[in-house]
Short mmCIF file of C-alpha atoms in Angstrom, two decimals:
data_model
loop_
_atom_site.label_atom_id
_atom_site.label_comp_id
_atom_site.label_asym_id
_atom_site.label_seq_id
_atom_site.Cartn_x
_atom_site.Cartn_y
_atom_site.Cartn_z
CA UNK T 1 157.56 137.66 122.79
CA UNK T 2 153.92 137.51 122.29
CA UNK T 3 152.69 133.67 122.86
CA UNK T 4 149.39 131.99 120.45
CA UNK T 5 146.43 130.96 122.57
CA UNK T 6 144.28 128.50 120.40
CA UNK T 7 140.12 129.18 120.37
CA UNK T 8 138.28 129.06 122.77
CA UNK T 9 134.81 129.20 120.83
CA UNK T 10 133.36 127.01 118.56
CA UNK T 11 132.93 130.19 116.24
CA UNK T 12 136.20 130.86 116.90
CA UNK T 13 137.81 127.65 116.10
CA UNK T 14 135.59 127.13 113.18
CA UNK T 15 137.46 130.66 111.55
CA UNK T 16 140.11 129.26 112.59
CA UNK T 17 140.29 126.32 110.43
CA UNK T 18 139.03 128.05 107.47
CA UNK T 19 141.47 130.83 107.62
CA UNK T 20 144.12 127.98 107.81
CA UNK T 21 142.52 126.11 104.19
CA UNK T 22 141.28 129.22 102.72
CA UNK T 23 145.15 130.10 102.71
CA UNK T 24 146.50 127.51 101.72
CA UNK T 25 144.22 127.07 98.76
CA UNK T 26 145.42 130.18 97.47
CA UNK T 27 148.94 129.94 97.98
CA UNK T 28 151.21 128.07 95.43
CA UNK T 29 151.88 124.48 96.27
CA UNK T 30 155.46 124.54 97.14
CA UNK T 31 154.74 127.54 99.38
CA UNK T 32 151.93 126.05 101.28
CA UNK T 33 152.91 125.93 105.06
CA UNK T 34 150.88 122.82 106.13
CA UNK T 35 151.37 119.36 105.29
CA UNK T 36 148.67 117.87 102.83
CA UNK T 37 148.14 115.46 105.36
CA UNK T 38 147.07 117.93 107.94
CA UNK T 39 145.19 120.50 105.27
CA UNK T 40 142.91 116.99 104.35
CA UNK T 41 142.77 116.35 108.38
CA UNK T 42 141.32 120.11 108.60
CA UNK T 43 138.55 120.21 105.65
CA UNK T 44 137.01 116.77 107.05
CA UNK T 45 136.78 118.28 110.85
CA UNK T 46 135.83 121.54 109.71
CA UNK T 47 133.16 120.27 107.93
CA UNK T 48 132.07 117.92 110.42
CA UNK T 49 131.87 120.29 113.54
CA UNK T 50 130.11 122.85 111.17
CA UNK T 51 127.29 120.08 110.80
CA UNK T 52 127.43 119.09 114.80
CA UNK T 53 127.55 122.99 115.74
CA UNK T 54 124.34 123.35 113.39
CA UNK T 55 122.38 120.73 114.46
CA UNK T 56 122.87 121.87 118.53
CA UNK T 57 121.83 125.52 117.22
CA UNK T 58 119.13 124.18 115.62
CA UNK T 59 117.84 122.05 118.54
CA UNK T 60 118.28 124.57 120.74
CA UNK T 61 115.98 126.84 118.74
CA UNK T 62 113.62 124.33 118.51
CA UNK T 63 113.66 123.89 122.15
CA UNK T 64 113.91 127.35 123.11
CA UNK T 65 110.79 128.52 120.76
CA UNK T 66 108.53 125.37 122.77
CA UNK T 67 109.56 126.49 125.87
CA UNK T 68 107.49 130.05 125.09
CA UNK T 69 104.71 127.99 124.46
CA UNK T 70 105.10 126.07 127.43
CA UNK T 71 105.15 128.81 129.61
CA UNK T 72 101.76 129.82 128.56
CA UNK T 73 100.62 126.11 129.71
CA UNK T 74 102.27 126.33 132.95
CA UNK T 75 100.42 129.66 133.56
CA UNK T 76 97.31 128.16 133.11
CA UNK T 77 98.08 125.01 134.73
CA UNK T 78 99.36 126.67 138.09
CA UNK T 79 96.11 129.37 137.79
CA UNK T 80 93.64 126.63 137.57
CA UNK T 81 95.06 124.15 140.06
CA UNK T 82 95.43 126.98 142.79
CA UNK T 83 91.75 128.72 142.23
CA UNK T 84 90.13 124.91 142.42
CA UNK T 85 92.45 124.60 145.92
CA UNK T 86 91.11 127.34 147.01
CA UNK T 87 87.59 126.63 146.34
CA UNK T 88 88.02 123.08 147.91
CA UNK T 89 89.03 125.07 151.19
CA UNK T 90 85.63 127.85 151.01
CA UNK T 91 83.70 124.64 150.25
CA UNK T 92 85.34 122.38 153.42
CA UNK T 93 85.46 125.67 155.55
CA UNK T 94 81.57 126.34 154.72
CA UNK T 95 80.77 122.98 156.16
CA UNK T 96 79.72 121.37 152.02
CA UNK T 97 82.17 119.10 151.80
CA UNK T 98 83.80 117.44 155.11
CA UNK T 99 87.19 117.91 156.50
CA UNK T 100 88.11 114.60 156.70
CA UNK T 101 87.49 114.92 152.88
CA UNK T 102 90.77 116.67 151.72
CA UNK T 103 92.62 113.35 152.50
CA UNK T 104 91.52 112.27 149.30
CA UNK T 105 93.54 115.28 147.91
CA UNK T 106 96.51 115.06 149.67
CA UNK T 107 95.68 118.06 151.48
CA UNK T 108 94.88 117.36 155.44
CA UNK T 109 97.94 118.80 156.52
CA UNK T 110 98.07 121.76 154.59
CA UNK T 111 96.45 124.02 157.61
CA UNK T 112 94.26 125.23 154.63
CA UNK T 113 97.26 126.83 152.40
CA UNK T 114 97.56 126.29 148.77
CA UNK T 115 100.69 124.02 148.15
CA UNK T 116 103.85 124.50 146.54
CA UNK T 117 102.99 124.80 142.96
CA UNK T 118 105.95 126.91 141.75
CA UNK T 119 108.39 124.12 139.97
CA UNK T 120 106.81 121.72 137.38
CA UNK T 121 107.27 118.67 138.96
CA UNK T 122 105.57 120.01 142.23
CA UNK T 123 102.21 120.75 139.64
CA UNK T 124 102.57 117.63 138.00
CA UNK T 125 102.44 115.89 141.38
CA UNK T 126 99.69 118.22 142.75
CA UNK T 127 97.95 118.06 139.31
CA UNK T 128 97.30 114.55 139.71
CA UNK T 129 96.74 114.58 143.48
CA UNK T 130 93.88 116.84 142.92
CA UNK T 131 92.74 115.44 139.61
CA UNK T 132 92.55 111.94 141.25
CA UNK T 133 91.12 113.09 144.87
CA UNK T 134 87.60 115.23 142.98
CA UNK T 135 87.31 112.08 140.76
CA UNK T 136 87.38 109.56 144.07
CA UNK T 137 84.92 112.00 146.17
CA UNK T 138 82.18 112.88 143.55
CA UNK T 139 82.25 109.01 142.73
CA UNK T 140 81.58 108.36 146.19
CA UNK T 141 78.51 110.89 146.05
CA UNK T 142 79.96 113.90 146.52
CA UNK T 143 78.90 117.34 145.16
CA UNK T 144 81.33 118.10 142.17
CA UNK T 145 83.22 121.72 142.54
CA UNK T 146 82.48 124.50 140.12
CA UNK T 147 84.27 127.28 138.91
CA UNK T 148 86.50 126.21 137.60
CA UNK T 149 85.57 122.25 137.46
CA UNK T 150 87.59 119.24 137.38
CA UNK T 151 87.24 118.51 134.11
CA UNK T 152 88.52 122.42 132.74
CA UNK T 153 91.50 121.32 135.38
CA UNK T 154 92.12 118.06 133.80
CA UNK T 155 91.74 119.92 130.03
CA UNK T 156 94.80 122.14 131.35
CA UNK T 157 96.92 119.90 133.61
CA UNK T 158 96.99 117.57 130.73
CA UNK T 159 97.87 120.36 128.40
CA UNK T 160 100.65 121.00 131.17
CA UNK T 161 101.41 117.40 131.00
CA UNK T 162 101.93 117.26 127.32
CA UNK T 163 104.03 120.04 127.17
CA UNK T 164 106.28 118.75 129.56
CA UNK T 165 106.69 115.35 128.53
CA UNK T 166 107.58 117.33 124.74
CA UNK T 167 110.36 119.80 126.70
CA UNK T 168 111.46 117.54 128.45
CA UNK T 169 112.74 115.30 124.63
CA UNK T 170 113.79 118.64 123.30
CA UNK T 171 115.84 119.06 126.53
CA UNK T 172 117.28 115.52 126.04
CA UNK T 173 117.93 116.18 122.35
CA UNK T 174 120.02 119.32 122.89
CA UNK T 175 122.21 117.54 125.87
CA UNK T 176 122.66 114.88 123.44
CA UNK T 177 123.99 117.39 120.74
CA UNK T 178 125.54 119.09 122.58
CA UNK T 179 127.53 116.23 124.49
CA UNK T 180 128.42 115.36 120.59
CA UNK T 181 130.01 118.98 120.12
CA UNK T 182 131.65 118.81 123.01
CA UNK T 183 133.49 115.52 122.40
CA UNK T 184 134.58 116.45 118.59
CA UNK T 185 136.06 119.82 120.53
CA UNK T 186 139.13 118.54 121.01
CA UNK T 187 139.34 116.70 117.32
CA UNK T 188 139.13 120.07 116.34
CA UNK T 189 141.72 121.62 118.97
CA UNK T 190 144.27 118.65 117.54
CA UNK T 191 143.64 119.88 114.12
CA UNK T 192 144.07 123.70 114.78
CA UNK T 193 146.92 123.01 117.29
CA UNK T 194 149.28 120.61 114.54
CA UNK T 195 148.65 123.23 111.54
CA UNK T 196 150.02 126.09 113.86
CA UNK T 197 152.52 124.30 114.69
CA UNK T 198 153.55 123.10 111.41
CA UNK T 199 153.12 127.18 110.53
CA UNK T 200 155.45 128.30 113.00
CA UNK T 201 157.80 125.60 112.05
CA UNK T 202 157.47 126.77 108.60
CA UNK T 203 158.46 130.19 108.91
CA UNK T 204 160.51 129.73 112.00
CA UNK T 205 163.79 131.20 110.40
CA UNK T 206 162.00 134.67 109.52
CA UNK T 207 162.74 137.91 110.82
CA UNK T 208 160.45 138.44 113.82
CA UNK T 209 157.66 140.80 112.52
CA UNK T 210 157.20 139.02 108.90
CA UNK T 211 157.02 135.55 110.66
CA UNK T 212 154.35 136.47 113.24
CA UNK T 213 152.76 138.05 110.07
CA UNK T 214 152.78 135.37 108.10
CA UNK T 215 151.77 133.08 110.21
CA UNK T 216 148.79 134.81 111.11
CA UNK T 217 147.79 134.57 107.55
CA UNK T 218 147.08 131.41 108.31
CA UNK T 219 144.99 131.84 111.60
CA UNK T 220 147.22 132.07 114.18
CA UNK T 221 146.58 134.43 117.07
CA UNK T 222 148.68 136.24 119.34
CA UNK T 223 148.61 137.75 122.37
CA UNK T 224 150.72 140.46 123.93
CA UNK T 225 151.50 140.11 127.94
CA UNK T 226 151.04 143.34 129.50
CA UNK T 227 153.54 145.95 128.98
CA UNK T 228 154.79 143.97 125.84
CA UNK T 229 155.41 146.16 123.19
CA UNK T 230 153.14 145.55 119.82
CA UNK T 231 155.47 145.71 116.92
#
Protein backbone atom coordinates (compact mmCIF):
# COMPACT_ATOMS: atom_id res chain seq x y z
CA UNK A 1 0.00 0.00 0.00
CA UNK A 2 1.36 3.30 -0.88
CA UNK A 3 1.53 5.57 2.49
CA UNK A 4 0.76 9.91 2.31
CA UNK A 5 3.76 11.96 3.40
CA UNK A 6 2.42 15.56 4.26
CA UNK A 7 4.64 18.79 2.71
CA UNK A 8 7.53 19.44 3.34
CA UNK A 9 7.66 23.05 1.68
CA UNK A 10 5.97 25.99 2.41
CA UNK A 11 5.02 26.04 -1.42
CA UNK A 12 4.10 22.78 -1.03
CA UNK A 13 1.87 22.97 1.88
CA UNK A 14 0.42 26.17 0.71
CA UNK A 15 -1.03 23.90 -2.66
CA UNK A 16 -1.82 21.81 -0.41
CA UNK A 17 -4.41 23.62 1.41
CA UNK A 18 -5.84 25.17 -1.57
CA UNK A 19 -6.26 22.01 -3.45
CA UNK A 20 -8.10 20.80 -0.24
CA UNK A 21 -10.78 24.27 -0.35
CA UNK A 22 -10.63 24.69 -3.98
CA UNK A 23 -12.36 21.12 -3.90
CA UNK A 24 -14.48 21.37 -1.67
CA UNK A 25 -15.92 24.60 -2.95
CA UNK A 26 -16.84 22.92 -5.96
CA UNK A 27 -18.23 19.85 -4.75
CA UNK A 28 -21.93 19.67 -3.57
CA UNK A 29 -22.43 20.14 0.11
CA UNK A 30 -23.47 16.79 1.20
CA UNK A 31 -20.53 15.37 -0.76
CA UNK A 32 -17.90 17.55 0.67
CA UNK A 33 -15.27 15.30 2.49
CA UNK A 34 -14.12 17.76 5.23
CA UNK A 35 -15.89 19.01 8.09
CA UNK A 36 -16.95 22.79 7.85
CA UNK A 37 -15.16 23.17 10.88
CA UNK A 38 -11.88 22.11 9.44
CA UNK A 39 -12.55 23.76 5.69
CA UNK A 40 -13.03 27.37 7.94
CA UNK A 41 -9.76 26.15 10.06
CA UNK A 42 -7.94 25.84 6.47
CA UNK A 43 -9.00 29.28 4.60
CA UNK A 44 -7.89 31.33 7.87
CA UNK A 45 -4.25 29.47 7.96
CA UNK A 46 -3.94 29.46 4.39
CA UNK A 47 -4.40 32.88 4.23
CA UNK A 48 -2.35 33.71 7.06
CA UNK A 49 0.92 31.76 6.11
CA UNK A 50 0.44 33.19 2.51
CA UNK A 51 0.86 36.74 4.20
CA UNK A 52 3.90 35.45 6.69
CA UNK A 53 5.55 33.49 3.60
CA UNK A 54 5.29 36.96 1.64
CA UNK A 55 6.51 39.18 3.96
CA UNK A 56 9.94 36.75 4.65
CA UNK A 57 10.24 36.73 0.64
CA UNK A 58 9.94 40.13 0.60
CA UNK A 59 12.50 40.88 3.36
CA UNK A 60 14.72 38.70 2.07
CA UNK A 61 14.74 40.53 -1.26
CA UNK A 62 15.13 43.57 0.37
CA UNK A 63 18.03 42.27 2.20
CA UNK A 64 19.53 40.37 -0.47
CA UNK A 65 19.42 43.45 -3.13
CA UNK A 66 21.46 45.76 -0.04
CA UNK A 67 23.80 43.26 0.41
CA UNK A 68 25.04 43.94 -3.54
CA UNK A 69 25.40 47.30 -2.57
CA UNK A 70 27.22 46.55 0.39
CA UNK A 71 29.67 44.61 -1.19
CA UNK A 72 30.73 47.47 -3.26
CA UNK A 73 31.36 49.39 0.24
CA UNK A 74 33.29 46.66 1.69
CA UNK A 75 35.52 46.70 -1.46
CA UNK A 76 36.33 50.06 -1.00
CA UNK A 77 36.54 49.98 2.62
CA UNK A 78 39.10 46.97 2.74
CA UNK A 79 41.12 48.77 -0.51
CA UNK A 80 41.51 51.98 1.29
CA UNK A 81 42.28 50.75 4.80
CA UNK A 82 45.05 48.30 3.42
CA UNK A 83 46.84 50.93 0.83
CA UNK A 84 46.89 53.67 3.94
CA UNK A 85 48.57 50.48 6.10
CA UNK A 86 50.81 50.13 3.79
CA UNK A 87 51.83 53.61 3.37
CA UNK A 88 52.07 54.00 7.25
CA UNK A 89 54.78 51.10 6.98
CA UNK A 90 56.99 52.97 3.67
CA UNK A 91 56.54 56.10 5.80
CA UNK A 92 57.83 54.35 9.42
CA UNK A 93 60.33 52.17 7.35
CA UNK A 94 61.74 55.49 5.55
CA UNK A 95 62.53 56.88 8.94
CA UNK A 96 59.22 60.00 8.52
CA UNK A 97 57.27 58.90 11.01
CA UNK A 98 58.82 56.87 14.15
CA UNK A 99 58.40 53.31 15.03
CA UNK A 100 57.31 53.72 18.28
CA UNK A 101 54.51 55.61 16.36
CA UNK A 102 52.34 52.65 15.07
CA UNK A 103 51.27 52.06 18.76
CA UNK A 104 48.89 54.64 18.22
CA UNK A 105 47.45 52.34 15.44
CA UNK A 106 47.38 49.26 17.00
CA UNK A 107 50.02 48.10 14.84
CA UNK A 108 53.56 47.49 16.84
CA UNK A 109 53.28 43.96 16.66
CA UNK A 110 52.32 43.47 13.30
CA UNK A 111 56.18 42.78 12.10
CA UNK A 112 55.07 45.32 9.36
CA UNK A 113 52.11 43.07 7.73
CA UNK A 114 48.81 44.44 6.86
CA UNK A 115 46.18 42.93 9.35
CA UNK A 116 43.38 40.73 9.00
CA UNK A 117 40.91 42.74 7.13
CA UNK A 118 38.93 39.92 5.44
CA UNK A 119 35.56 39.64 7.78
CA UNK A 120 33.61 42.89 8.55
CA UNK A 121 33.96 43.05 12.00
CA UNK A 122 37.85 42.69 11.70
CA UNK A 123 37.55 46.23 9.27
CA UNK A 124 35.26 47.76 11.50
CA UNK A 125 37.72 47.21 14.34
CA UNK A 126 40.80 48.09 12.18
CA UNK A 127 38.75 50.95 10.58
CA UNK A 128 38.57 52.68 13.73
CA UNK A 129 41.99 51.67 15.05
CA UNK A 130 43.50 53.42 12.17
CA UNK A 131 40.96 56.20 11.88
CA UNK A 132 41.58 57.05 15.60
CA UNK A 133 45.59 56.40 15.66
CA UNK A 134 46.28 59.27 12.23
CA UNK A 135 43.82 61.59 14.10
CA UNK A 136 45.94 61.19 17.67
CA UNK A 137 49.50 61.50 15.76
CA UNK A 138 48.90 64.48 13.33
CA UNK A 139 47.25 66.22 16.48
CA UNK A 140 50.31 65.68 18.26
CA UNK A 141 52.33 67.34 15.27
CA UNK A 142 52.72 64.79 13.09
CA UNK A 143 52.94 64.90 9.25
CA UNK A 144 49.42 63.74 7.95
CA UNK A 145 49.66 60.63 5.28
CA UNK A 146 48.68 61.14 1.68
CA UNK A 147 47.45 59.05 -0.86
CA UNK A 148 44.99 58.10 0.08
CA UNK A 149 44.38 60.45 3.35
CA UNK A 150 42.59 59.94 6.45
CA UNK A 151 39.87 61.79 5.75
CA UNK A 152 39.02 59.75 2.01
CA UNK A 153 39.48 56.65 4.70
CA UNK A 154 37.07 57.99 7.12
CA UNK A 155 34.56 59.07 3.90
CA UNK A 156 34.67 55.15 3.13
CA UNK A 157 34.96 53.34 6.48
CA UNK A 158 31.97 55.30 7.45
CA UNK A 159 30.25 54.40 4.25
CA UNK A 160 31.33 50.75 5.38
CA UNK A 161 29.95 51.55 8.70
CA UNK A 162 26.59 52.61 7.50
CA UNK A 163 26.08 49.85 5.43
CA UNK A 164 26.65 47.52 8.02
CA UNK A 165 24.76 48.88 10.75
CA UNK A 166 21.64 48.86 7.70
CA UNK A 167 22.48 44.82 6.88
CA UNK A 168 22.86 44.08 9.83
CA UNK A 169 18.49 45.36 10.62
CA UNK A 170 17.66 43.72 7.36
CA UNK A 171 19.43 40.58 8.70
CA UNK A 172 17.46 40.92 12.00
CA UNK A 173 14.21 41.56 10.10
CA UNK A 174 14.38 38.40 7.98
CA UNK A 175 15.34 36.09 11.23
CA UNK A 176 12.45 37.67 12.76
CA UNK A 177 10.15 36.66 9.75
CA UNK A 178 11.31 33.99 9.31
CA UNK A 179 11.23 32.66 13.06
CA UNK A 180 7.33 33.78 12.50
CA UNK A 181 7.01 31.25 9.44
CA UNK A 182 8.57 28.80 11.10
CA UNK A 183 6.35 28.76 14.21
CA UNK A 184 2.86 28.98 12.13
CA UNK A 185 4.55 25.70 10.22
CA UNK A 186 3.11 23.42 12.23
CA UNK A 187 -0.51 25.39 12.47
CA UNK A 188 -0.42 24.67 9.04
CA UNK A 189 0.86 20.88 9.27
CA UNK A 190 -2.32 20.44 11.93
CA UNK A 191 -4.56 21.83 9.35
CA UNK A 192 -3.31 19.76 6.30
CA UNK A 193 -2.80 16.65 8.53
CA UNK A 194 -6.84 16.66 10.13
CA UNK A 195 -8.39 17.36 6.48
CA UNK A 196 -6.46 14.22 5.14
CA UNK A 197 -7.44 12.48 7.62
CA UNK A 198 -10.98 13.36 7.64
CA UNK A 199 -10.52 12.51 3.56
CA UNK A 200 -9.34 9.16 4.04
CA UNK A 201 -11.96 8.60 6.61
CA UNK A 202 -14.39 9.77 4.15
CA UNK A 203 -13.81 7.52 1.44
CA UNK A 204 -12.36 4.77 3.51
CA UNK A 205 -14.98 2.08 2.31
CA UNK A 206 -13.98 2.61 -1.53
CA UNK A 207 -12.49 0.24 -3.75
CA UNK A 208 -8.73 0.78 -3.56
CA UNK A 209 -7.85 2.73 -6.80
CA UNK A 210 -11.06 5.20 -6.73
CA UNK A 211 -10.34 5.99 -2.99
CA UNK A 212 -6.64 6.87 -3.40
CA UNK A 213 -8.11 8.84 -6.40
CA UNK A 214 -10.41 10.61 -4.78
CA UNK A 215 -8.69 11.51 -2.14
CA UNK A 216 -6.04 12.99 -3.99
CA UNK A 217 -8.57 15.31 -5.40
CA UNK A 218 -8.34 16.81 -2.44
CA UNK A 219 -4.46 17.11 -2.00
CA UNK A 220 -3.37 14.15 -0.70
CA UNK A 221 -0.07 12.66 -1.82
CA UNK A 222 1.21 9.33 -2.08
CA UNK A 223 4.13 7.62 -2.26
CA UNK A 224 5.03 4.21 -3.59
CA UNK A 225 7.90 2.12 -1.53
CA UNK A 226 10.20 0.67 -3.91
CA UNK A 227 9.16 -2.22 -5.88
CA UNK A 228 5.44 -1.29 -5.06
CA UNK A 229 3.45 -1.61 -7.92
CA UNK A 230 1.63 1.84 -9.20
CA UNK A 231 -1.92 0.96 -9.95
Amino acid sequence: MPYRRLPNTDLSRIKALKTAIEKAAGTDFQDVAISMKTLSRARSVVEKFERLSLKYQQTLDTQVKANIAFQSKVKNARMYLSHFIQVLYMSVMRSEIKPEHLDLYGLQDTNFVVPDLNSNEQLLQWGQRIINGENKRVARGGVPIYNPGIAKVSVMYILFKEGYQTQQIHQKATARTLDEVSEFRSEVDSVIFDIWEEVERFYAELPGNERLDKNREYGLIYYYRKGETIG
